[in-house]
Backbone as numpy.savetxt, mean C-alpha at the origin, in Angstrom:
# Nx Ny Nz CAx CAy CAz Cx Cy Cz
5.58 15.29 18.14 4.13 15.34 18.12 3.50 13.95 18.22
4.01 13.02 17.48 3.44 11.68 17.47 4.27 10.82 18.42
4.24 11.19 19.69 5.09 10.54 20.69 4.81 9.04 20.81
3.55 8.65 20.79 3.23 7.23 20.97 3.86 6.39 19.87
3.83 6.89 18.65 4.41 6.16 17.53 5.92 6.33 17.52
6.37 7.55 17.69 7.79 7.85 17.61 8.59 7.03 18.62
8.14 6.97 19.85 8.87 6.24 20.88 8.78 4.73 20.71
7.70 4.27 20.16 7.49 2.84 20.09 8.09 2.22 18.83
8.08 2.93 17.71 8.41 2.30 16.44 9.69 2.77 15.74
10.21 3.91 16.07 11.38 4.45 15.39 10.97 5.08 14.07
11.70 5.98 13.66 11.41 6.98 12.69 11.25 6.93 11.22
11.48 5.92 10.48 11.19 6.05 9.06 10.41 4.85 8.54
9.91 5.00 7.35 9.00 3.99 6.80 9.63 2.60 6.73
10.90 2.52 6.43 11.56 1.22 6.30 11.60 0.44 7.61
11.36 1.11 8.73 11.35 0.44 10.03 10.04 -0.29 10.31
9.05 -0.12 9.46 7.73 -0.69 9.68 7.48 -1.87 8.75
6.99 -2.94 9.33 6.68 -4.14 8.53 5.62 -3.84 7.47
4.69 -2.97 7.78 3.64 -2.65 6.80 4.25 -2.01 5.56
5.23 -1.16 5.73 5.89 -0.55 4.58 6.65 -1.60 3.77
7.37 -2.47 4.46 8.14 -3.51 3.77 7.23 -4.42 2.96
6.10 -4.79 3.54 5.15 -5.65 2.83 4.55 -4.91 1.62
4.10 -3.69 1.83 3.51 -2.92 0.72 4.52 -2.72 -0.40
5.77 -2.48 -0.04 6.83 -2.29 -1.04 7.06 -3.57 -1.84
7.13 -4.70 -1.14 7.35 -5.98 -1.81 6.20 -6.31 -2.76
4.97 -6.07 -2.33 3.82 -6.34 -3.20 3.85 -5.41 -4.41
4.20 -4.17 -4.18 4.29 -3.21 -5.27 5.31 -3.65 -6.33
6.44 -4.14 -5.88 7.45 -4.64 -6.83 6.91 -5.84 -7.60
6.20 -6.73 -6.92 5.61 -7.89 -7.58 4.59 -7.46 -8.64
3.77 -6.50 -8.28 2.77 -5.99 -9.23 3.44 -5.38 -10.44
4.46 -4.60 -10.20 5.17 -3.97 -11.33 5.74 -5.04 -12.26
6.40 -6.03 -11.69 7.03 -7.08 -12.49 5.99 -7.89 -13.27
4.96 -8.35 -12.60 3.96 -9.19 -13.26 3.15 -8.41 -14.29
2.92 -7.14 -14.02 2.13 -6.33 -14.96 2.87 -6.06 -16.28
4.16 -6.37 -16.33 4.90 -6.23 -17.59 4.34 -7.17 -18.66
3.69 -8.24 -18.21 3.13 -9.21 -19.16 1.69 -8.90 -19.58
1.11 -7.84 -19.04 -0.26 -7.48 -19.41 -0.30 -7.04 -20.88
-1.46 -7.13 -21.49 -1.58 -6.71 -22.89 -1.13 -5.25 -23.08
-0.52 -5.00 -24.22 -0.01 -3.65 -24.51 -1.11 -2.60 -24.51
-2.33 -2.98 -24.86 -3.42 -1.99 -24.88 -3.85 -1.58 -23.46
-3.31 -2.24 -22.45 -3.60 -1.88 -21.06 -2.53 -0.96 -20.45
-1.47 -0.68 -21.19 -0.35 0.05 -20.62 -0.75 1.42 -20.04
-1.69 2.09 -20.67 -2.09 3.42 -20.19 -3.37 3.38 -19.36
-3.85 2.19 -19.08 -5.05 2.10 -18.24 -4.77 1.19 -17.04
-5.17 -0.05 -17.09 -5.07 -0.92 -15.92 -3.63 -1.09 -15.44
-2.71 -1.32 -16.34 -1.31 -1.50 -15.95 -0.80 -0.28 -15.21
-1.01 0.87 -15.79 -0.57 2.12 -15.17 -1.28 2.34 -13.83
-2.56 2.06 -13.78 -3.34 2.29 -12.57 -2.85 1.43 -11.40
-2.64 0.15 -11.64 -2.22 -0.71 -10.52 -0.79 -0.39 -10.09
0.04 -0.01 -11.03 1.40 0.37 -10.65 1.39 1.63 -9.79
0.65 2.64 -10.23 0.60 3.89 -9.48 -0.05 3.70 -8.12
-1.14 2.97 -8.07 -1.87 2.78 -6.81 -1.02 2.01 -5.81
-0.39 0.93 -6.25 0.42 0.15 -5.32 1.62 0.95 -4.81
2.19 1.76 -5.67 3.34 2.58 -5.27 2.91 3.75 -4.39
1.68 4.21 -4.56 1.23 5.36 -3.76 1.13 5.01 -2.27
0.87 3.75 -1.96 0.83 3.33 -0.56 2.21 3.57 0.06
3.23 3.13 -0.62 4.60 3.29 -0.11 4.99 4.77 -0.07
4.64 5.52 -1.09 4.99 6.93 -1.12 4.30 7.69 0.01
3.03 7.39 0.26 2.31 8.06 1.34 2.90 7.71 2.70
3.26 6.45 2.88 3.87 6.05 4.14 5.22 6.72 4.34
5.98 6.79 3.30 7.28 7.46 3.40 7.11 8.93 3.76
6.16 9.57 3.12 5.89 10.98 3.40 5.40 11.19 4.84
4.53 10.32 5.30 3.98 10.48 6.64 5.05 10.36 7.71
5.99 9.46 7.52 7.03 9.32 8.53 7.97 10.51 8.52
8.13 11.13 7.39 8.95 12.35 7.33 8.27 13.51 8.03
6.94 13.53 8.02 6.17 14.63 8.59 5.67 14.38 10.02
5.91 13.21 10.56 5.30 12.82 11.83 5.61 13.76 12.98
6.75 14.39 12.97 7.11 15.26 14.10 6.34 16.57 14.09
5.68 16.88 12.97 4.99 18.15 12.85 3.52 18.10 13.23
2.86 16.98 12.97 1.42 16.96 13.18 0.87 15.53 13.31
0.22 15.28 14.41 -0.43 13.99 14.60 -1.58 13.83 13.61
-2.33 14.89 13.39 -3.46 14.83 12.46 -2.99 14.53 11.03
-1.88 15.14 10.64 -1.32 14.88 9.31 -0.86 13.43 9.21
-0.27 12.93 10.28 0.16 11.54 10.32 -1.04 10.61 10.10
-2.10 10.85 10.84 -3.30 10.02 10.71 -3.93 10.14 9.33
-3.90 11.35 8.77 -4.49 11.57 7.44 -3.76 10.76 6.38
-2.43 10.76 6.42 -1.67 10.01 5.42 -1.81 8.51 5.62
-1.96 8.07 6.85 -2.24 6.65 7.08 -3.59 6.27 6.46
-4.57 7.17 6.61 -5.89 6.93 6.02 -5.81 6.89 4.50
-5.00 7.75 3.92 -4.81 7.74 2.46 -4.20 6.40 2.02
-3.21 5.95 2.76 -2.58 4.66 2.45 -3.58 3.51 2.58
-4.40 3.58 3.61 -5.43 2.56 3.81 -6.42 2.55 2.64
-6.81 3.73 2.19 -7.70 3.82 1.03 -7.08 3.22 -0.22
-5.82 3.48 -0.44 -5.14 2.92 -1.61 -5.02 1.41 -1.51
-4.82 0.90 -0.31 -4.76 -0.54 -0.12 -6.10 -1.19 -0.46
-7.18 -0.57 -0.02 -8.53 -1.08 -0.35 -8.78 -0.99 -1.86
-8.33 0.10 -2.46 -8.48 0.27 -3.91 -7.74 -0.84 -4.66
-6.56 -1.19 -4.19 -5.79 -2.24 -4.87 -6.52 -3.57 -4.86
-7.31 -3.83 -3.82 -8.04 -5.08 -3.79 -9.05 -5.17 -4.94
-9.63 -4.04 -5.32 -10.55 -4.02 -6.46 -9.78 -4.19 -7.76
-8.64 -3.52 -7.89 -7.85 -3.64 -9.12 -7.37 -5.08 -9.30
-7.05 -5.75 -8.23 -6.64 -7.15 -8.31 -7.78 -8.00 -8.87
-9.00 -7.71 -8.46 -10.16 -8.43 -9.00 -10.26 -8.24 -10.52
-10.06 -7.01 -10.97 -10.08 -6.74 -12.41 -8.99 -7.55 -13.12
-7.80 -7.54 -12.57 -6.69 -8.27 -13.19 -7.01 -9.75 -13.32
-7.60 -10.30 -12.29 -7.95 -11.72 -12.31 -9.11 -11.99 -13.26
-10.16 -11.17 -13.18 -11.35 -11.40 -14.02 -11.08 -11.18 -15.51
-10.07 -10.39 -15.82 -9.67 -10.19 -17.21 -8.62 -11.21 -17.65
-8.34 -12.16 -16.78 -7.38 -13.24 -17.04 -5.96 -12.75 -17.28
-5.57 -11.67 -16.61 -4.20 -11.17 -16.70 -3.31 -11.81 -15.64
-3.95 -12.31 -14.56 -3.21 -13.02 -13.51 -4.01 -14.27 -13.13
-3.32 -15.20 -12.53 -3.96 -16.45 -12.11 -4.77 -16.23 -10.83
-5.62 -17.20 -10.55 -6.38 -17.20 -9.30 -5.42 -17.19 -8.11
-4.37 -17.97 -8.21 -3.38 -18.07 -7.13 -2.70 -16.71 -6.90
-2.32 -16.03 -7.98 -1.68 -14.72 -7.83 -2.66 -13.71 -7.25
-3.90 -13.75 -7.71 -4.92 -12.84 -7.18 -5.11 -13.06 -5.68
-5.18 -14.30 -5.26 -5.35 -14.59 -3.83 -4.16 -14.10 -3.03
-2.97 -14.27 -3.57 -1.76 -13.79 -2.88 -1.82 -12.29 -2.69
-2.09 -11.55 -3.76 -2.17 -10.09 -3.66 -3.32 -9.65 -2.75
-4.47 -10.31 -2.86 -5.60 -9.97 -2.00 -5.23 -10.17 -0.53
-4.60 -11.28 -0.23 -4.17 -11.56 1.15 -3.15 -10.53 1.63
-2.22 -10.20 0.76 -1.21 -9.20 1.12 -1.85 -7.84 1.40
-2.77 -7.42 0.54 -3.40 -6.11 0.76 -4.37 -6.13 1.94
-4.96 -7.26 2.23 -5.77 -7.37 3.44 -4.89 -7.20 4.67
-3.72 -7.81 4.63 -2.78 -7.69 5.75 -2.28 -6.25 5.86
-1.94 -5.62 4.74 -1.51 -4.22 4.76 -2.60 -3.36 5.38
-3.84 -3.57 4.99 -4.95 -2.78 5.53 -5.10 -2.98 7.03
-5.02 -4.22 7.49 -5.11 -4.48 8.93 -3.97 -3.80 9.69
-2.78 -3.89 9.16 -1.62 -3.29 9.81 -1.76 -1.76 9.87
-2.23 -1.17 8.78 -2.42 0.28 8.76 -3.52 0.69 9.75
-4.58 -0.10 9.83 -5.65 0.18 10.77 -5.17 0.14 12.21
-4.36 -0.87 12.52 -3.81 -0.98 13.88 -2.90 0.19 14.19
-2.06 0.56 13.25 -1.16 1.68 13.45 -1.95 2.96 13.67
-2.96 3.16 12.85 -3.82 4.36 12.97 -4.46 4.43 14.34
-4.92 3.28 14.84 -5.62 3.27 16.14 -4.67 3.51 17.32
-3.39 3.27 17.13 -2.41 3.46 18.21 -1.96 4.91 18.36
-2.26 5.72 17.40 -1.80 7.12 17.45 -2.71 7.92 18.38
-2.09 8.60 19.29 -2.83 9.40 20.28 -3.20 10.74 19.68
């Protein structure tokens, strides 16, 4: 069904640079968030971990379903794009609450901006 993507990129999430980048950032977020205050464990810490991981989970799911529906493929890319944009706001909270440095915030912001651009380009290439 998703011939333009299937023929050009090969079949699973690990074959895409956007997935690899999102996965690496997610691991970084998980590791660094271990140092957040304990009273954040069920709020901000949990939220950023789940949101960053949801990008990877959605991408993995979309590649598994790509042969069935182009519309479903595009929908899951849009979900991943939304989560990437959401992470940019959570990064601001982490920085403004002094849980991460300015340098770390800029790194994550840049990474999620790149993830968003990559997802947008991929979405636009689907016929």
